[in-house]
Short mmCIF file of C-alpha atoms and ligand atoms in Angstrom, two decimals:
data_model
loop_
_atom_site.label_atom_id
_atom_site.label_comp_id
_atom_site.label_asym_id
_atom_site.label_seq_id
_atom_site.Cartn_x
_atom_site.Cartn_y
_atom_site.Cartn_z
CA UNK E 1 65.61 65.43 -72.63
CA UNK E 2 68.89 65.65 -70.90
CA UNK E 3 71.99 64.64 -73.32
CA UNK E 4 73.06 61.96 -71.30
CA UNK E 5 69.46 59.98 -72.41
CA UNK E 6 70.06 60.59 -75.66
CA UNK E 7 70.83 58.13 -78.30
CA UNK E 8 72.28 60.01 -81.23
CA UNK E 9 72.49 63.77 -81.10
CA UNK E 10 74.01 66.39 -83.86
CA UNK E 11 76.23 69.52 -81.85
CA UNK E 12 75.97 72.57 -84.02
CA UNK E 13 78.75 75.16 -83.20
CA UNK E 14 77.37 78.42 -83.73
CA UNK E 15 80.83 79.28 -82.63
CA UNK E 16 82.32 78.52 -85.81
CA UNK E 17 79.44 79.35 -87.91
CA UNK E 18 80.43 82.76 -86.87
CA UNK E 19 84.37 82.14 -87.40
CA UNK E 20 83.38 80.80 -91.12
CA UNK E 21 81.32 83.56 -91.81
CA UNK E 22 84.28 85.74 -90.82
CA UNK E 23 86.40 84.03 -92.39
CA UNK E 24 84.70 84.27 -95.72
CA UNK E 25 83.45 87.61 -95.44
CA UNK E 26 87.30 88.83 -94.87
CA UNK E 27 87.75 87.52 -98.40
CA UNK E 28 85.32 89.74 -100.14
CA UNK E 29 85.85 93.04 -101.76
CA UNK E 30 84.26 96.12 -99.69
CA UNK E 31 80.34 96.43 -101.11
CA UNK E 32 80.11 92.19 -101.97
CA UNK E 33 77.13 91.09 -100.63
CA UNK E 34 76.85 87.96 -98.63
CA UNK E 35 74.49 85.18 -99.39
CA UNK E 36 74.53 82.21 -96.60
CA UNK E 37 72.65 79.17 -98.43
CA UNK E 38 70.57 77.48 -95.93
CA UNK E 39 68.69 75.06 -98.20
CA UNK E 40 67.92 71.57 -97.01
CA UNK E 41 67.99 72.36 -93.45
CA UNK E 42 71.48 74.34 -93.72
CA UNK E 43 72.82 71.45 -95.11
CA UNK E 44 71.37 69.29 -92.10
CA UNK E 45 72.73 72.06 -89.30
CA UNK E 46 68.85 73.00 -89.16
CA UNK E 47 67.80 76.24 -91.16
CA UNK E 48 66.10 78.21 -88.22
CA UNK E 49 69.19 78.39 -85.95
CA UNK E 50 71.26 78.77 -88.82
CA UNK E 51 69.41 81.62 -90.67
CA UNK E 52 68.71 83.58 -87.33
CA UNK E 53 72.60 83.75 -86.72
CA UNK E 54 73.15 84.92 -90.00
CA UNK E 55 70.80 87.39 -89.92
CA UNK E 56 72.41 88.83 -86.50
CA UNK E 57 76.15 88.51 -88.14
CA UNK E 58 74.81 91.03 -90.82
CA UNK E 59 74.25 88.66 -93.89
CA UNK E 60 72.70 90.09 -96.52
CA UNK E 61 70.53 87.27 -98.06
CA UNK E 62 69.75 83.66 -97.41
CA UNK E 63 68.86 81.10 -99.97
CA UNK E 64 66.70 78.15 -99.87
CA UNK E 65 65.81 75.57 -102.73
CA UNK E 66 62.41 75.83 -102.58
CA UNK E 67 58.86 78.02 -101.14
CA UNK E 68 58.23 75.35 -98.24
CA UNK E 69 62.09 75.72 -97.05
CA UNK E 70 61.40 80.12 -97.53
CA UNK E 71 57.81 79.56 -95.96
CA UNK E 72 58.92 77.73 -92.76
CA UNK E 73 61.85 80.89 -92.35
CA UNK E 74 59.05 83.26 -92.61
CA UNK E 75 56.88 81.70 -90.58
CA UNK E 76 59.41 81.57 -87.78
CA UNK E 77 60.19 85.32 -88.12
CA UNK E 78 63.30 85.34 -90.53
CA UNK E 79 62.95 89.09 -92.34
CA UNK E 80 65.91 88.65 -93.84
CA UNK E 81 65.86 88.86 -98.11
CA UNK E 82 65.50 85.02 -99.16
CA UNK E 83 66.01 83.42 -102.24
CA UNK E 84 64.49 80.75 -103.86
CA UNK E 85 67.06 78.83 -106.01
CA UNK E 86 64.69 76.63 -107.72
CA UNK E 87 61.60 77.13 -110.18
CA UNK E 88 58.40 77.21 -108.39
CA UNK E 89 55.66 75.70 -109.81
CA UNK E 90 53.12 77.94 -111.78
CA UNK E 91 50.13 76.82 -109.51
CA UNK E 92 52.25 78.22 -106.65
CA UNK E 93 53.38 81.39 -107.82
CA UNK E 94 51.38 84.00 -105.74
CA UNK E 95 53.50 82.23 -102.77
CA UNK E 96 56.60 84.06 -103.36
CA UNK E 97 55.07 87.25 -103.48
CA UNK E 98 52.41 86.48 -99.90
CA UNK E 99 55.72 85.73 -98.69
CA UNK E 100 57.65 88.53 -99.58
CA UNK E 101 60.33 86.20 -101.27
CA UNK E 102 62.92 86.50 -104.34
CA UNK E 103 62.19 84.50 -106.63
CA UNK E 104 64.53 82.83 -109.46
CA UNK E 105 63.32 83.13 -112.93
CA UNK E 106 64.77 81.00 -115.67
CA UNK E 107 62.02 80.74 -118.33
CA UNK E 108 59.70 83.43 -119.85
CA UNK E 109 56.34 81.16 -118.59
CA UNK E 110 57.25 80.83 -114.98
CA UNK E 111 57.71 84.81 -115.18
CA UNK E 112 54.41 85.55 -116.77
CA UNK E 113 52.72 83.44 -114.05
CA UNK E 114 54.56 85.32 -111.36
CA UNK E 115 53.83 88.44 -112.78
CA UNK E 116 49.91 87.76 -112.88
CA UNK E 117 50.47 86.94 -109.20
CA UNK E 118 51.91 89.74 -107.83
CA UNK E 119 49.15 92.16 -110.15
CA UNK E 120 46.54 89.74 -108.39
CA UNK E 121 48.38 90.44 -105.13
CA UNK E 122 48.66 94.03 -105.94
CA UNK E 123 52.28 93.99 -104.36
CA UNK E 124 55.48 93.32 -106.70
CA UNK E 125 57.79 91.27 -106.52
CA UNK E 126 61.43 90.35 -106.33
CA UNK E 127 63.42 88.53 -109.04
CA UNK E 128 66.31 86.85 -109.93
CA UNK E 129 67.08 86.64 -113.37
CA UNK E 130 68.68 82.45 -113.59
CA UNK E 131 71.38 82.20 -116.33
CA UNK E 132 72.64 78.76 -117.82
CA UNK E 133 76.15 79.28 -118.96
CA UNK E 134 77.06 75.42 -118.81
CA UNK E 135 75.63 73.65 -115.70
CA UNK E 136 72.83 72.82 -118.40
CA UNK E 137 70.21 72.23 -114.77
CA UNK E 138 68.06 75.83 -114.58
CA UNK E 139 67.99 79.12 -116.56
CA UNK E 140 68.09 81.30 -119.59
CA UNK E 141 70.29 79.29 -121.98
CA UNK E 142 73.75 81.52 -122.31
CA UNK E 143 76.07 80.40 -124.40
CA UNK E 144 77.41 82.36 -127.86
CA UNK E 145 74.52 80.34 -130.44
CA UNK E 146 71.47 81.32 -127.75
CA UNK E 147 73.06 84.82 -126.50
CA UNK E 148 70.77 87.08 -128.75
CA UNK E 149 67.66 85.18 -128.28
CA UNK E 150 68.66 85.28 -124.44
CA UNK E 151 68.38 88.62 -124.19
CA UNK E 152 65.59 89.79 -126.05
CA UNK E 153 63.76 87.01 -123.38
CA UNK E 154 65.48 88.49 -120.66
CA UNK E 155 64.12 91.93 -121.31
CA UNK E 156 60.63 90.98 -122.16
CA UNK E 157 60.93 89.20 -118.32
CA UNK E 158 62.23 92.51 -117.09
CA UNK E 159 59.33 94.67 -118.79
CA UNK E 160 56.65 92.29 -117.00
CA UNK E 161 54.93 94.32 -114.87
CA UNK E 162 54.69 93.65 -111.16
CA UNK E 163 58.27 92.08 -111.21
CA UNK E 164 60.93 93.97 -109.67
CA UNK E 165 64.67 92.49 -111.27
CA UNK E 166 66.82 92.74 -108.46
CA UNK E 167 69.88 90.13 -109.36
CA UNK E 168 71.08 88.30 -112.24
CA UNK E 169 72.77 85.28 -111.46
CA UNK E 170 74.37 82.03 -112.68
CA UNK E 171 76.10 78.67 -111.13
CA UNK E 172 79.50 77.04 -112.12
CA UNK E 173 79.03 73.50 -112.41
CA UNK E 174 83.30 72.75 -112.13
CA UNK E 175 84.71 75.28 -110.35
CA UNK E 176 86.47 72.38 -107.76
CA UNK E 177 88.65 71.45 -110.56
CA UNK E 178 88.37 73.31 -113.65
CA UNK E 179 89.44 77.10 -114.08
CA UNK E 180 89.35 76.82 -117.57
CA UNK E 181 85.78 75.85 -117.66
CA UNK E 182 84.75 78.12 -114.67
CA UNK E 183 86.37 81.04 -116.89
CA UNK E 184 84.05 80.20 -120.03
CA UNK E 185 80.92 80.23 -117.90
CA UNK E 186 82.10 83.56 -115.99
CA UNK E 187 83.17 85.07 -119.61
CA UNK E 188 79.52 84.46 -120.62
CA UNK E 189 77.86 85.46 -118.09
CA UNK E 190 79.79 88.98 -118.16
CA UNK E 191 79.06 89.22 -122.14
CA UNK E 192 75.14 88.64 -121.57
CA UNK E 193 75.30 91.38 -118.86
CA UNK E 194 77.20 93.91 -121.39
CA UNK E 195 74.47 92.63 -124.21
CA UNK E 196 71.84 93.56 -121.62
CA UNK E 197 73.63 96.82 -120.49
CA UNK E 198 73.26 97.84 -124.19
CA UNK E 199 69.38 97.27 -123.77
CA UNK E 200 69.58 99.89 -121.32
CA UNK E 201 68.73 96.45 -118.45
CA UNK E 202 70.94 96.90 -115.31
CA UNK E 203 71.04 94.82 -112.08
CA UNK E 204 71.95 95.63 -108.92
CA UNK E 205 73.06 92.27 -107.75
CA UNK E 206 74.94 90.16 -110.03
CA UNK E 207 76.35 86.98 -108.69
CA UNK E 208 77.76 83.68 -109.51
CA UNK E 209 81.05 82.16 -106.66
CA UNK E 210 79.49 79.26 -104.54
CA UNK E 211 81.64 78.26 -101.74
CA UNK E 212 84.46 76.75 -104.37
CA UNK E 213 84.69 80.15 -106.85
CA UNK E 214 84.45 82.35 -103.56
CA UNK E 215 87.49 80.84 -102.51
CA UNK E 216 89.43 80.18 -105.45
CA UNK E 217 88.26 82.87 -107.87
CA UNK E 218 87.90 86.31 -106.08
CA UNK E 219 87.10 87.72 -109.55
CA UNK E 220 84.10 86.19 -109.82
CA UNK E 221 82.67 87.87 -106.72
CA UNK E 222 80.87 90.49 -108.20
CA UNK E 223 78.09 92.22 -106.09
CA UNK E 224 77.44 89.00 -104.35
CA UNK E 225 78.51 85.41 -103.57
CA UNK E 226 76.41 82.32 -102.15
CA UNK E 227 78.51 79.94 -99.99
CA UNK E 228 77.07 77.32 -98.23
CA UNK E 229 79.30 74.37 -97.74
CA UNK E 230 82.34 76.43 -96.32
CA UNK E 231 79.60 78.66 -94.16
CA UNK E 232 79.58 75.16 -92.38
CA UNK E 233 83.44 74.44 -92.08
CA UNK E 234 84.07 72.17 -95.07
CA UNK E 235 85.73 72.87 -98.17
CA UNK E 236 83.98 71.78 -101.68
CA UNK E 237 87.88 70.24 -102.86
CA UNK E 238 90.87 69.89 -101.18
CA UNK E 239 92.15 72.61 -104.47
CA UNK E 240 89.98 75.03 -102.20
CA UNK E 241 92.03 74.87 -99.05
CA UNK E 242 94.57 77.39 -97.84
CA UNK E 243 93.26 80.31 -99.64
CA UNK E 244 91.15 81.78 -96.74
CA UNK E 245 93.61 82.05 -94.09
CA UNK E 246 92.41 81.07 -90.64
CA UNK E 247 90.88 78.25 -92.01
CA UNK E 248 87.23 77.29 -91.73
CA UNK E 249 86.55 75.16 -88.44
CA UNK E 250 83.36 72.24 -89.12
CA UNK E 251 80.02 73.45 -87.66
CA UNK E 252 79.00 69.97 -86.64
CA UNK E 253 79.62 67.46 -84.98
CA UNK E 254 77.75 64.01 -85.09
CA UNK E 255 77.60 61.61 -82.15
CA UNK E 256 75.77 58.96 -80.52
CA UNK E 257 76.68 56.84 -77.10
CA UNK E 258 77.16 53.07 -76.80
CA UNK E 259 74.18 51.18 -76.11
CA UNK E 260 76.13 47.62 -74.77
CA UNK E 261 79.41 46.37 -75.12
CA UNK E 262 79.23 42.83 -75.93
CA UNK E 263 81.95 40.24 -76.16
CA UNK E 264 81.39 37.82 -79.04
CA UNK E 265 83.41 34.81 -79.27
CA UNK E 266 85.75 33.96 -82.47
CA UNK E 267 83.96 32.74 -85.32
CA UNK E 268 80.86 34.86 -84.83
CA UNK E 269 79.39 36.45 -87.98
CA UNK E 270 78.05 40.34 -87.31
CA UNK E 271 74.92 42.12 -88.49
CA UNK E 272 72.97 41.30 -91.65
CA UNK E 273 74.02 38.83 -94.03
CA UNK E 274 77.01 37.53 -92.13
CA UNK E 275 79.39 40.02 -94.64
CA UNK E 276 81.56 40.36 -91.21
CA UNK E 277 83.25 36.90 -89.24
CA UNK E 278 85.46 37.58 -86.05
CA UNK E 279 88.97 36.03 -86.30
CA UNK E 280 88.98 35.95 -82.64
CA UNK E 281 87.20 37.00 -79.75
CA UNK E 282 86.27 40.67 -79.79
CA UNK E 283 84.74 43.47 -78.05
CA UNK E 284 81.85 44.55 -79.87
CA UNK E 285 80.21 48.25 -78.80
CA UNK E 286 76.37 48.83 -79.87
CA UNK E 287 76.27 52.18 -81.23
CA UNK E 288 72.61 53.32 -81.52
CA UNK E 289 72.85 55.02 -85.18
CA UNK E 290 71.69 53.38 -88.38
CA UNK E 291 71.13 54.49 -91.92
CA UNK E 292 67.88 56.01 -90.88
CA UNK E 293 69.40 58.27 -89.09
CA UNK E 294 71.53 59.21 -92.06
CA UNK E 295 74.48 56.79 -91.49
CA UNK E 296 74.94 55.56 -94.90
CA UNK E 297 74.66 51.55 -95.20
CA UNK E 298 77.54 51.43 -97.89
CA UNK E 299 80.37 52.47 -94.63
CA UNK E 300 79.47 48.31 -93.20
CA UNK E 301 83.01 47.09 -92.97
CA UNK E 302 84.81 50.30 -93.95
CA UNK E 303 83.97 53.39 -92.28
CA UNK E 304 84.95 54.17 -88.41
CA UNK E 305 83.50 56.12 -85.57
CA UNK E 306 86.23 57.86 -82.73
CA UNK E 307 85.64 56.64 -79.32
CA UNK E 308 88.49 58.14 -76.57
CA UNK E 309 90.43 59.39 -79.96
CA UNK E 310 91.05 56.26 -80.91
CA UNK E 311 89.18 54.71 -84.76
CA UNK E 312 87.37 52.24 -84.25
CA UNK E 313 85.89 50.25 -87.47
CA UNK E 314 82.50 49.25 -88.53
CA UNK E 315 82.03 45.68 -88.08
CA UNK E 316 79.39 44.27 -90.45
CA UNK E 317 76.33 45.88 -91.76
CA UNK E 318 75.41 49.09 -90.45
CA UNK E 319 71.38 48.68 -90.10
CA UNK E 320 68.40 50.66 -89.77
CA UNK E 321 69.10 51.92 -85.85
CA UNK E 322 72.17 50.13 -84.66
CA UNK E 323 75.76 49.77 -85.99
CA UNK E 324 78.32 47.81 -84.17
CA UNK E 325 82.38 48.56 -83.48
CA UNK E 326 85.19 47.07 -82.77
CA UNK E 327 85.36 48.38 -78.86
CA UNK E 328 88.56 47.01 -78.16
CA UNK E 329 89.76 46.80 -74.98
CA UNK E 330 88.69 50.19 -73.34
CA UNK E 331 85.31 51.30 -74.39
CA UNK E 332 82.57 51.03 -72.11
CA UNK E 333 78.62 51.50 -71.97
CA UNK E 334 77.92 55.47 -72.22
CA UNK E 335 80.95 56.42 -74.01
CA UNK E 336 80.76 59.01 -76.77
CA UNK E 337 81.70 58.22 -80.03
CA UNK E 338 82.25 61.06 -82.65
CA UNK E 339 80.91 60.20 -86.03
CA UNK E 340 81.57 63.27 -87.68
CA UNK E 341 83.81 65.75 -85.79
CA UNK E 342 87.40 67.31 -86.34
CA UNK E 343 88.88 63.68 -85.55
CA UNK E 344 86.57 61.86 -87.71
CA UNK E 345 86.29 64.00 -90.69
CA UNK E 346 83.39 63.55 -92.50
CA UNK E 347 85.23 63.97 -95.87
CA UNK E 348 86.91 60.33 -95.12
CA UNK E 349 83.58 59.10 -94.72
CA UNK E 350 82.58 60.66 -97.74
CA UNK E 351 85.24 59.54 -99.93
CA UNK E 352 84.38 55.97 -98.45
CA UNK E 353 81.01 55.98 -99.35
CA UNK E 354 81.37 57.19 -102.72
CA UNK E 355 80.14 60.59 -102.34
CA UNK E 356 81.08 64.52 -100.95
CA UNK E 357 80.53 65.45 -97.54
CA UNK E 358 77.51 67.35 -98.42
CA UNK E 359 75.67 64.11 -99.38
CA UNK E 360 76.18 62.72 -95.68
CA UNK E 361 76.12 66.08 -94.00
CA UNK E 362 72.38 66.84 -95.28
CA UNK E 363 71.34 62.89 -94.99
CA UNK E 364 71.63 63.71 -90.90
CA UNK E 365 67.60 62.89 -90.16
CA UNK E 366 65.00 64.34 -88.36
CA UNK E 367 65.55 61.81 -85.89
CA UNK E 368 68.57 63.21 -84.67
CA UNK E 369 68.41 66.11 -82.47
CA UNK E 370 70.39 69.17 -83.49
CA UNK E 371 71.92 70.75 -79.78
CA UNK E 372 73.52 74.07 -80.41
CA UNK E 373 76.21 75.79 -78.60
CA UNK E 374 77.50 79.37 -79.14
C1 LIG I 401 73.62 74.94 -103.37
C2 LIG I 401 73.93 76.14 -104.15
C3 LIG I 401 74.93 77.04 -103.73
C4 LIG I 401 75.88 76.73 -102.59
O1 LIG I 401 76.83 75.80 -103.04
P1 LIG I 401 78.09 75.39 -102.11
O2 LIG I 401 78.94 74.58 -103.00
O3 LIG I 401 77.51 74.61 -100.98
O4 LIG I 401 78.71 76.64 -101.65
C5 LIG I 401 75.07 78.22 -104.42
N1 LIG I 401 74.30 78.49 -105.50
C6 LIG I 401 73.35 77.64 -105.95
C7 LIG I 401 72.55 78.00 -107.14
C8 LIG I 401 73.15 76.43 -105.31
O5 LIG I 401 72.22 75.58 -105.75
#
């Protein structure tokens, strides 16, 4: 389909994937490892593009959240180490290792079944040892009551056979706003791996800086860090900006076309449940994007589109596939309007609906096409 027929369309700039990626990588001592995190569809930017132009800019791992994200990379060709970030369930476990897949262990059950896999496979495979040093979500529990029980589990996973224990890793569940906090967890984390050390149980790859902590916390970058949000031109919290130098430039950019230009006479209500009445008589423009193609309902009457580089507001309810504007005296059938993009930054959209950009970022649906460039 050419772009001109289409209603609502997603431009991924594999442009400034590449700047980000850069722009990151710059940051990192000489040896770090780079993880891109492609998980839920690279954050909406689509995982395929995404993870075959980080495997040509040299990255050194990808992560997903789970085997059917990993399985539809490998499918496709994608070589590249992968990570799973999540458990995967014990029915499931010979899928990491058919797949040739690293996966993350947090709990001495989900390695046993994993081990029995890869001796049924007759192939080993890769692990990532998960440690929880305050996120309380996945992982070996690491704090100073649980640290000697930790690591006598931690080196009964190691002495499984059939498991190779690649990484060691944990996840800083305030590093946007709390150093403090981020410190503790990083603090632990570094006393279980001296514990371990003791125990005569190395790893190669320890890691912990997400996209905040890899640019606010260089010491926490270790052998490798996992950004995903900033791979794709956003920071986490404003408290992250300025520290990377070029700046990171957004990777997409969300737009659909009007679909009619109406004008509705004062009085009018708009859209479901007459929330919206015109004070006079106004240009309305029929944009073809609705919450089911990811445009979040709560923006009715408070978020904006750019048409021409001008805002124009949401009038009334934003439905399933339509939203209407205030088209004011200029816009006309077939004009582009930027939903996301540099002048319509999703973070305002964000902060209007409640939420962080990667909420609205990876609720772009299937039904918009992703068109890349670069
Ligand atoms: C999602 C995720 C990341 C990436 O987080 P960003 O804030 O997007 O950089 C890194 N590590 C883990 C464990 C994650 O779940």
């Amino acid at each position: 389909m050419e772009q001109h027929q289409k209603r609502t369309w997603a431009e991924i700039d594999l442009g400034a994937l590449d700047h980000n990626y850069r722009t990151l990588r710059a940051m990192l001592p000489a040896g770090c490892r780079f993880l891109g995190v492609v998980k839920a569809n690279a954050y909406g930017h689509g995982s395929l593009a995404v993870a075959r132009r980080l495997e040509q800019l040299g990255a050194d791992y990808l992560a997903v959240a789970c085997i059917d994200e990993a399985a539809e990379l490998r499918v496709s060709g994608i070589t590249a180490p992968i990570l799973v970030l999540g458990p995967t369930p014990i029915p499931l476990a010979a899928e990491p290792v058919r797949l040739r897949l690293t996966q993350s262990v947090g709990d001495l059950e989900s390695a046993k079944a994993l081990s029995e896999a890869a001796q049924a496979e007759g192939r080993p495979v890769k692990i990532h040892v998960k440690v929880d040093t305050g996120m309380s979500r996945l992982g070996f529990v690491c704090d100073e009551a649980h640290m000697a029980d930790t690591v006598e589990q931690i080196a009964a996973v190691c002495a499984l056979p059939g498991l190779e224990a690649e990484g060691i890793f944990t996840h800083f569940s305030d590093a946007d706003s709390s150093e403090e906090f981020t410190m503790l967890q990083f603090t632990r984390f570094l006393d279980l791996l001296e514990a371990l050390k003791g125990r005569g149980i190395t790893f190669a790859i320890r890691h912990c800086a997400a996209s905040s902590a890899t640019l606010k916390f260089p010491c926490t970058h270790l052998d490798m860090v996992r950004p995903g949000l900033a791979l794709y031109g956003h920071y986490p919290d404003p408290s992250c900006e300025g520290l990377d130098g070029p700046g990171l430039q957004p990777v997409m950019r969300l737009c659909t076309r009007v679909a009619a230009v109406r004008t509705v006479p004062a009085g009018s209500y708009v859209s479901y449940g007459r929330t919206a009445r015109l004070e006079k008589e106004t240009r309305l423009a029929v944009l073809p994007i609705g919450y089911a193609d990811g445009f979040f309902r709560v923006l009715s009457n408070q978020g904006a589109v750019s048409i021409h580089g001008v805002s124009r507001p949401i009038v009334g309810r934003v439905c399933m596939d339509l939203s209407m504007v205030d088209a004011g005296e200029d816009v006309q059938v077939g004009d582009v309007a930027t939903v996301y993009g540099p002048e319509q930054p999703v973070e305002e959209a964000a902060a209007l609906a409640g939420t962080i950009p990667y909420e609205l970022l990876s609720a772009v649906s299937r039904r918009v096409p992703r068109i890349y460039r670069g």
